[in-house]
Short mmCIF file of C-alpha atoms in Angstrom, two decimals:
data_model
loop_
_atom_site.label_atom_id
_atom_site.label_comp_id
_atom_site.label_asym_id
_atom_site.label_seq_id
_atom_site.Cartn_x
_atom_site.Cartn_y
_atom_site.Cartn_z
CA UNK A 1 86.11 32.21 17.42
CA UNK A 2 89.23 31.99 19.58
CA UNK A 3 90.57 35.30 20.89
CA UNK A 4 93.73 36.38 19.08
CA UNK A 5 95.37 37.48 22.36
CA UNK A 6 94.91 33.99 23.83
CA UNK A 7 96.48 32.37 20.76
CA UNK A 8 99.42 34.80 21.03
CA UNK A 9 99.87 34.01 24.73
CA UNK A 10 99.99 30.26 24.03
CA UNK A 11 102.43 30.75 21.15
CA UNK A 12 104.69 32.91 23.31
CA UNK A 13 104.68 30.37 26.13
CA UNK A 14 105.61 27.46 23.86
CA UNK A 15 108.31 29.45 22.08
CA UNK A 16 109.94 30.61 25.33
CA UNK A 17 109.70 27.33 27.25
CA UNK A 18 112.52 24.89 26.36
CA UNK A 19 111.60 21.38 25.29
CA UNK A 20 111.90 18.76 28.04
CA UNK A 21 112.53 15.04 27.89
CA UNK A 22 108.95 14.37 28.92
CA UNK A 23 105.63 15.71 27.68
CA UNK A 24 104.72 18.72 29.79
CA UNK A 25 101.19 19.71 30.64
CA UNK A 26 99.93 23.23 30.00
CA UNK A 27 98.24 24.73 33.05
CA UNK A 28 96.44 27.85 34.19
CA UNK A 29 97.45 29.49 37.47
CA UNK A 30 94.36 31.37 38.64
CA UNK A 31 94.49 34.15 41.26
CA UNK A 32 91.21 35.53 42.62
CA UNK A 33 90.49 38.71 44.61
CA UNK A 34 87.84 40.39 46.76
CA UNK A 35 86.45 37.07 48.00
CA UNK A 36 86.27 35.67 51.53
CA UNK A 37 87.30 32.08 50.87
CA UNK A 38 86.43 31.02 54.41
CA UNK A 39 82.82 31.21 53.17
CA UNK A 40 81.94 28.03 51.20
CA UNK A 41 79.61 30.02 48.90
CA UNK A 42 82.64 31.87 47.48
CA UNK A 43 84.65 28.76 46.66
CA UNK A 44 85.00 27.54 43.10
CA UNK A 45 84.14 23.91 42.34
CA UNK A 46 83.26 23.36 38.69
CA UNK A 47 83.63 20.42 36.33
CA UNK A 48 84.32 21.57 32.78
CA UNK A 49 84.34 19.57 29.55
CA UNK A 50 87.22 20.84 27.43
CA UNK A 51 86.34 21.08 23.73
CA UNK A 52 89.64 19.41 22.77
CA UNK A 53 90.31 17.24 25.83
CA UNK A 54 93.63 17.13 27.65
CA UNK A 55 95.65 15.54 24.87
CA UNK A 56 96.26 12.36 26.85
CA UNK A 57 94.45 9.23 27.96
CA UNK A 58 93.02 9.67 31.42
CA UNK A 59 92.54 6.73 33.75
CA UNK A 60 88.96 6.14 34.84
CA UNK A 61 87.80 3.71 37.54
CA UNK A 62 84.19 2.58 37.74
CA UNK A 63 82.32 1.09 40.70
CA UNK A 64 79.72 -1.17 39.09
CA UNK A 65 78.56 -4.76 38.65
CA UNK A 66 76.91 -6.95 36.06
CA UNK A 67 76.06 -5.47 32.68
CA UNK A 68 77.19 -1.95 33.64
CA UNK A 69 80.56 -3.31 34.73
CA UNK A 70 80.98 -5.11 31.39
CA UNK A 71 80.01 -1.95 29.48
CA UNK A 72 82.56 0.03 31.50
CA UNK A 73 85.31 -2.45 30.59
CA UNK A 74 84.32 -2.28 26.90
CA UNK A 75 84.46 1.54 27.08
CA UNK A 76 88.06 1.38 28.28
CA UNK A 77 87.74 1.85 32.04
CA UNK A 78 91.12 1.25 33.70
CA UNK A 79 89.46 -0.53 36.62
CA UNK A 80 85.98 -1.86 37.38
CA UNK A 81 85.46 -2.31 41.11
CA UNK A 82 82.74 -4.30 42.87
CA UNK A 83 81.31 -3.99 46.37
CA UNK A 84 83.89 -6.55 47.50
CA UNK A 85 86.70 -4.36 46.16
CA UNK A 86 85.33 -1.35 48.06
CA UNK A 87 85.39 -3.32 51.31
CA UNK A 88 88.90 -4.60 50.57
CA UNK A 89 90.20 -1.06 49.98
CA UNK A 90 88.52 0.11 53.18
CA UNK A 91 90.83 -2.29 55.05
CA UNK A 92 93.86 -1.75 52.76
CA UNK A 93 94.37 2.03 52.85
CA UNK A 94 97.69 1.76 50.97
CA UNK A 95 95.90 0.17 48.00
CA UNK A 96 93.11 2.75 48.22
CA UNK A 97 95.61 5.62 48.15
CA UNK A 98 97.50 4.05 45.22
CA UNK A 99 94.29 3.73 43.18
CA UNK A 100 93.19 7.26 44.14
CA UNK A 101 96.51 8.69 42.99
CA UNK A 102 96.65 6.64 39.78
CA UNK A 103 93.15 7.32 38.48
CA UNK A 104 92.01 10.71 37.22
CA UNK A 105 88.26 10.10 37.55
CA UNK A 106 85.89 7.78 39.38
CA UNK A 107 82.34 6.85 38.38
CA UNK A 108 79.95 4.82 40.53
CA UNK A 109 76.48 3.34 40.23
CA UNK A 110 74.30 5.33 42.62
CA UNK A 111 73.67 2.38 44.95
CA UNK A 112 77.39 2.30 45.76
CA UNK A 113 77.72 5.98 46.66
CA UNK A 114 76.84 5.67 50.41
CA UNK A 115 79.27 2.75 50.85
CA UNK A 116 82.03 4.58 48.96
CA UNK A 117 81.50 7.72 51.03
CA UNK A 118 81.73 5.74 54.26
CA UNK A 119 84.61 3.46 53.22
CA UNK A 120 86.73 5.53 50.83
CA UNK A 121 85.60 9.11 51.34
CA UNK A 122 88.60 9.83 53.57
CA UNK A 123 90.91 8.90 50.67
CA UNK A 124 88.97 10.21 47.66
CA UNK A 125 87.45 13.35 49.21
CA UNK A 126 90.62 15.36 49.93
CA UNK A 127 91.87 14.58 46.41
CA UNK A 128 88.69 15.91 44.83
CA UNK A 129 88.00 12.48 43.37
CA UNK A 130 84.68 11.41 44.82
CA UNK A 131 82.88 9.42 42.10
CA UNK A 132 80.50 10.88 39.55
CA UNK A 133 77.14 9.19 40.30
CA UNK A 134 75.89 7.02 37.43
CA UNK A 135 72.12 7.44 37.39
CA UNK A 136 69.96 4.44 36.41
CA UNK A 137 69.53 4.21 32.65
CA UNK A 138 72.54 6.44 31.97
CA UNK A 139 75.07 5.00 29.49
CA UNK A 140 78.32 4.43 31.37
CA UNK A 141 80.35 4.68 28.15
CA UNK A 142 79.04 8.22 27.57
CA UNK A 143 80.00 9.23 31.11
CA UNK A 144 83.48 7.72 30.72
CA UNK A 145 84.05 9.54 27.43
CA UNK A 146 82.91 12.90 28.79
CA UNK A 147 85.03 12.41 31.92
CA UNK A 148 88.12 11.94 29.78
CA UNK A 149 87.57 15.41 28.34
CA UNK A 150 86.83 17.03 31.70
CA UNK A 151 88.80 19.05 34.20
CA UNK A 152 87.74 20.24 37.62
CA UNK A 153 88.58 23.69 38.94
CA UNK A 154 88.59 23.74 42.74
CA UNK A 155 89.73 26.66 44.83
CA UNK A 156 89.00 25.06 48.21
CA UNK A 157 89.73 27.89 50.67
CA UNK A 158 92.56 29.44 48.61
CA UNK A 159 92.54 32.44 46.29
CA UNK A 160 95.17 30.77 44.09
CA UNK A 161 94.75 27.40 42.36
CA UNK A 162 95.76 25.57 39.16
CA UNK A 163 94.05 23.61 36.42
CA UNK A 164 95.43 21.68 33.45
CA UNK A 165 94.19 22.68 29.99
CA UNK A 166 96.19 20.27 27.80
CA UNK A 167 99.70 19.25 26.76
CA UNK A 168 102.32 21.23 24.92
CA UNK A 169 102.17 18.98 21.84
CA UNK A 170 98.57 20.06 21.16
CA UNK A 171 97.88 22.64 18.41
CA UNK A 172 98.02 26.24 19.65
CA UNK A 173 94.44 27.00 18.61
CA UNK A 174 93.07 23.98 20.49
CA UNK A 175 94.93 24.93 23.65
CA UNK A 176 93.63 28.50 23.32
CA UNK A 177 90.05 27.22 22.91
CA UNK A 178 90.40 25.05 26.03
CA UNK A 179 91.77 28.03 27.97
CA UNK A 180 88.89 30.30 26.99
CA UNK A 181 86.37 27.59 27.88
CA UNK A 182 87.81 27.38 31.41
CA UNK A 183 87.99 31.16 31.87
CA UNK A 184 84.42 31.64 30.64
CA UNK A 185 83.09 29.02 33.07
CA UNK A 186 85.18 30.49 35.90
CA UNK A 187 83.74 33.96 35.31
CA UNK A 188 80.20 32.54 35.34
CA UNK A 189 80.85 30.86 38.70
CA UNK A 190 82.16 33.99 40.44
CA UNK A 191 79.86 36.47 42.15
CA UNK A 192 81.29 39.47 40.25
CA UNK A 193 82.65 37.60 37.24
CA UNK A 194 85.94 38.90 35.88
CA UNK A 195 86.07 41.52 38.65
CA UNK A 196 86.89 38.68 41.06
CA UNK A 197 89.88 37.60 38.97
CA UNK A 198 93.21 39.19 39.91
CA UNK A 199 95.39 37.45 37.32
CA UNK A 200 95.56 34.29 35.24
CA UNK A 201 98.91 32.96 34.07
CA UNK A 202 99.62 30.21 31.56
CA UNK A 203 102.49 27.84 32.36
CA UNK A 204 104.05 24.56 31.32
CA UNK A 205 105.15 22.01 33.93
CA UNK A 206 108.74 23.29 34.05
CA UNK A 207 108.58 26.28 31.70
CA UNK A 208 107.93 29.99 31.96
CA UNK A 209 104.71 31.81 32.73
CA UNK A 210 102.75 34.09 30.39
CA UNK A 211 99.96 36.36 31.61
CA UNK A 212 96.55 35.68 30.06
CA UNK A 213 94.46 38.03 32.21
#
Protein backbone atom coordinates (compact mmCIF):
# COMPACT_ATOMS: atom_id res chain seq x y z
CA UNK A 1 0.00 0.00 0.00
CA UNK A 2 1.51 3.32 -1.09
CA UNK A 3 1.79 5.96 1.63
CA UNK A 4 -0.79 8.73 1.21
CA UNK A 5 1.80 11.42 2.04
CA UNK A 6 4.04 10.23 -0.80
CA UNK A 7 1.14 10.33 -3.28
CA UNK A 8 0.31 13.87 -2.10
CA UNK A 9 3.93 14.97 -2.52
CA UNK A 10 4.05 13.66 -6.10
CA UNK A 11 0.71 15.29 -6.93
CA UNK A 12 1.87 18.62 -5.51
CA UNK A 13 5.12 18.50 -7.47
CA UNK A 14 3.39 17.78 -10.78
CA UNK A 15 0.73 20.44 -10.20
CA UNK A 16 3.28 23.14 -9.31
CA UNK A 17 5.86 22.33 -11.99
CA UNK A 18 4.99 23.85 -15.39
CA UNK A 19 4.90 21.58 -18.42
CA UNK A 20 8.04 21.70 -20.57
CA UNK A 21 8.57 21.00 -24.25
CA UNK A 22 10.40 17.79 -23.39
CA UNK A 23 9.57 14.90 -21.09
CA UNK A 24 11.11 15.63 -17.71
CA UNK A 25 12.41 12.97 -15.37
CA UNK A 26 11.28 12.82 -11.76
CA UNK A 27 14.21 12.58 -9.34
CA UNK A 28 14.98 12.27 -5.66
CA UNK A 29 17.57 14.58 -4.11
CA UNK A 30 18.89 12.70 -1.07
CA UNK A 31 20.77 14.42 1.78
CA UNK A 32 22.41 12.26 4.45
CA UNK A 33 23.77 13.17 7.89
CA UNK A 34 25.99 11.87 10.70
CA UNK A 35 28.16 9.84 8.33
CA UNK A 36 31.87 10.13 7.57
CA UNK A 37 31.81 9.71 3.81
CA UNK A 38 35.59 9.47 3.62
CA UNK A 39 35.07 5.95 4.98
CA UNK A 40 34.04 3.58 2.13
CA UNK A 41 31.87 1.53 4.52
CA UNK A 42 29.52 4.53 4.91
CA UNK A 43 29.01 5.11 1.19
CA UNK A 44 25.80 4.10 -0.52
CA UNK A 45 26.02 1.93 -3.63
CA UNK A 46 22.82 0.00 -4.29
CA UNK A 47 21.12 -1.25 -7.43
CA UNK A 48 17.34 -1.17 -7.10
CA UNK A 49 14.67 -2.65 -9.36
CA UNK A 50 11.82 -0.17 -9.55
CA UNK A 51 8.39 -1.84 -9.48
CA UNK A 52 7.19 0.35 -12.38
CA UNK A 53 10.45 1.03 -14.22
CA UNK A 54 11.57 4.48 -15.32
CA UNK A 55 8.86 5.07 -17.89
CA UNK A 56 11.32 5.08 -20.78
CA UNK A 57 13.41 2.69 -22.85
CA UNK A 58 16.90 2.43 -21.45
CA UNK A 59 19.86 1.63 -23.67
CA UNK A 60 21.72 -1.53 -22.74
CA UNK A 61 25.06 -2.69 -24.18
CA UNK A 62 26.19 -6.29 -23.85
CA UNK A 63 29.72 -7.71 -24.14
CA UNK A 64 29.17 -11.23 -25.46
CA UNK A 65 29.74 -13.59 -28.38
CA UNK A 66 28.05 -16.48 -30.12
CA UNK A 67 24.67 -17.64 -28.88
CA UNK A 68 24.61 -15.20 -25.94
CA UNK A 69 25.29 -12.31 -28.31
CA UNK A 70 22.40 -13.39 -30.55
CA UNK A 71 20.08 -13.72 -27.54
CA UNK A 72 21.09 -10.22 -26.40
CA UNK A 73 20.22 -8.78 -29.83
CA UNK A 74 16.85 -10.58 -29.78
CA UNK A 75 16.17 -9.15 -26.30
CA UNK A 76 16.65 -5.62 -27.64
CA UNK A 77 20.20 -4.78 -26.59
CA UNK A 78 21.26 -1.49 -28.18
CA UNK A 79 24.76 -2.83 -28.82
CA UNK A 80 26.45 -6.22 -28.64
CA UNK A 81 30.23 -5.88 -28.38
CA UNK A 82 32.87 -8.55 -28.97
CA UNK A 83 36.43 -8.84 -27.69
CA UNK A 84 37.56 -7.05 -30.86
CA UNK A 85 35.26 -4.13 -30.06
CA UNK A 86 36.70 -3.88 -26.54
CA UNK A 87 40.22 -3.64 -27.94
CA UNK A 88 39.10 -1.07 -30.52
CA UNK A 89 37.52 1.13 -27.84
CA UNK A 90 40.66 0.82 -25.72
CA UNK A 91 42.51 2.61 -28.54
CA UNK A 92 39.62 4.94 -29.47
CA UNK A 93 38.79 6.68 -26.18
CA UNK A 94 36.40 9.12 -27.90
CA UNK A 95 34.26 6.20 -29.09
CA UNK A 96 34.45 4.58 -25.65
CA UNK A 97 33.28 7.78 -23.96
CA UNK A 98 30.44 8.21 -26.48
CA UNK A 99 29.18 4.67 -25.85
CA UNK A 100 29.56 5.08 -22.07
CA UNK A 101 27.50 8.27 -22.14
CA UNK A 102 24.85 6.89 -24.50
CA UNK A 103 24.14 3.60 -22.73
CA UNK A 104 22.43 3.36 -19.37
CA UNK A 105 23.61 -0.15 -18.48
CA UNK A 106 26.32 -2.60 -19.49
CA UNK A 107 26.25 -6.38 -19.16
CA UNK A 108 29.21 -8.67 -19.85
CA UNK A 109 29.91 -12.38 -19.96
CA UNK A 110 32.20 -13.09 -17.00
CA UNK A 111 35.19 -14.03 -19.17
CA UNK A 112 35.26 -10.48 -20.53
CA UNK A 113 35.27 -8.72 -17.15
CA UNK A 114 39.08 -8.65 -16.62
CA UNK A 115 39.67 -7.29 -20.15
CA UNK A 116 36.92 -4.68 -19.74
CA UNK A 117 38.33 -3.59 -16.39
CA UNK A 118 41.80 -3.20 -17.88
CA UNK A 119 40.75 -1.61 -21.18
CA UNK A 120 37.59 0.39 -20.38
CA UNK A 121 37.53 0.68 -16.60
CA UNK A 122 38.93 4.21 -16.76
CA UNK A 123 35.90 5.25 -18.86
CA UNK A 124 33.12 3.15 -17.33
CA UNK A 125 34.22 3.20 -13.67
CA UNK A 126 33.86 6.93 -12.91
CA UNK A 127 30.41 6.90 -14.55
CA UNK A 128 29.24 4.05 -12.35
CA UNK A 129 28.71 1.90 -15.43
CA UNK A 130 30.98 -1.09 -14.99
CA UNK A 131 29.15 -4.08 -16.50
CA UNK A 132 26.86 -6.42 -14.62
CA UNK A 133 28.60 -9.83 -14.82
CA UNK A 134 26.56 -12.43 -16.72
CA UNK A 135 27.17 -15.72 -14.94
CA UNK A 136 27.30 -18.92 -17.01
CA UNK A 137 23.83 -20.37 -17.56
CA UNK A 138 22.11 -17.08 -16.72
CA UNK A 139 19.56 -15.90 -19.31
CA UNK A 140 20.85 -12.65 -20.80
CA UNK A 141 17.32 -11.56 -21.75
CA UNK A 142 16.25 -11.73 -18.08
CA UNK A 143 19.24 -9.61 -17.04
CA UNK A 144 18.51 -7.05 -19.78
CA UNK A 145 14.86 -6.78 -18.75
CA UNK A 146 15.66 -6.35 -15.06
CA UNK A 147 18.35 -3.78 -15.90
CA UNK A 148 15.80 -1.69 -17.76
CA UNK A 149 13.78 -1.41 -14.55
CA UNK A 150 16.79 -0.67 -12.35
CA UNK A 151 18.37 2.43 -10.90
CA UNK A 152 21.59 2.75 -8.96
CA UNK A 153 21.95 4.99 -5.94
CA UNK A 154 25.58 6.01 -5.40
CA UNK A 155 26.72 8.55 -2.87
CA UNK A 156 30.44 8.24 -3.62
CA UNK A 157 32.05 10.47 -0.97
CA UNK A 158 29.19 13.02 -0.87
CA UNK A 159 26.33 13.39 1.59
CA UNK A 160 24.07 14.65 -1.21
CA UNK A 161 23.22 12.70 -4.38
CA UNK A 162 20.36 12.20 -6.85
CA UNK A 163 18.49 9.28 -8.37
CA UNK A 164 15.80 9.13 -11.05
CA UNK A 165 12.50 7.44 -10.12
CA UNK A 166 10.54 7.88 -13.37
CA UNK A 167 9.08 10.46 -15.75
CA UNK A 168 6.39 13.02 -15.14
CA UNK A 169 3.95 11.34 -17.56
CA UNK A 170 3.76 8.25 -15.31
CA UNK A 171 0.71 7.76 -13.05
CA UNK A 172 1.10 9.41 -9.63
CA UNK A 173 0.64 6.14 -7.73
CA UNK A 174 3.35 4.39 -9.76
CA UNK A 175 5.82 7.21 -9.16
CA UNK A 176 4.98 7.12 -5.44
CA UNK A 177 5.56 3.35 -5.33
CA UNK A 178 8.95 3.75 -7.05
CA UNK A 179 9.89 6.48 -4.56
CA UNK A 180 9.03 4.37 -1.54
CA UNK A 181 10.96 1.41 -2.98
CA UNK A 182 14.10 3.56 -3.24
CA UNK A 183 13.70 5.10 0.22
CA UNK A 184 13.10 1.70 1.84
CA UNK A 185 16.25 0.26 0.24
CA UNK A 186 18.24 3.37 1.18
CA UNK A 187 17.21 3.06 4.83
CA UNK A 188 18.24 -0.61 4.85
CA UNK A 189 21.68 0.29 3.50
CA UNK A 190 22.42 2.97 6.12
CA UNK A 191 23.97 2.14 9.48
CA UNK A 192 21.22 3.94 11.45
CA UNK A 193 18.49 3.78 8.83
CA UNK A 194 16.27 6.85 8.63
CA UNK A 195 18.32 8.54 11.34
CA UNK A 196 21.09 8.97 8.75
CA UNK A 197 18.73 10.79 6.36
CA UNK A 198 18.64 14.58 6.71
CA UNK A 199 16.11 15.31 3.96
CA UNK A 200 14.77 13.87 0.72
CA UNK A 201 13.28 16.18 -1.91
CA UNK A 202 11.33 15.26 -5.02
CA UNK A 203 12.05 17.29 -8.16
CA UNK A 204 11.45 17.35 -11.90
CA UNK A 205 14.29 18.17 -14.31
CA UNK A 206 13.43 21.89 -14.45
CA UNK A 207 10.57 22.13 -11.95
CA UNK A 208 10.14 22.83 -8.26
CA UNK A 209 11.12 20.71 -5.29
CA UNK A 210 8.77 19.08 -2.78
CA UNK A 211 9.99 17.62 0.50
CA UNK A 212 9.32 13.89 0.95
CA UNK A 213 11.28 13.33 4.17
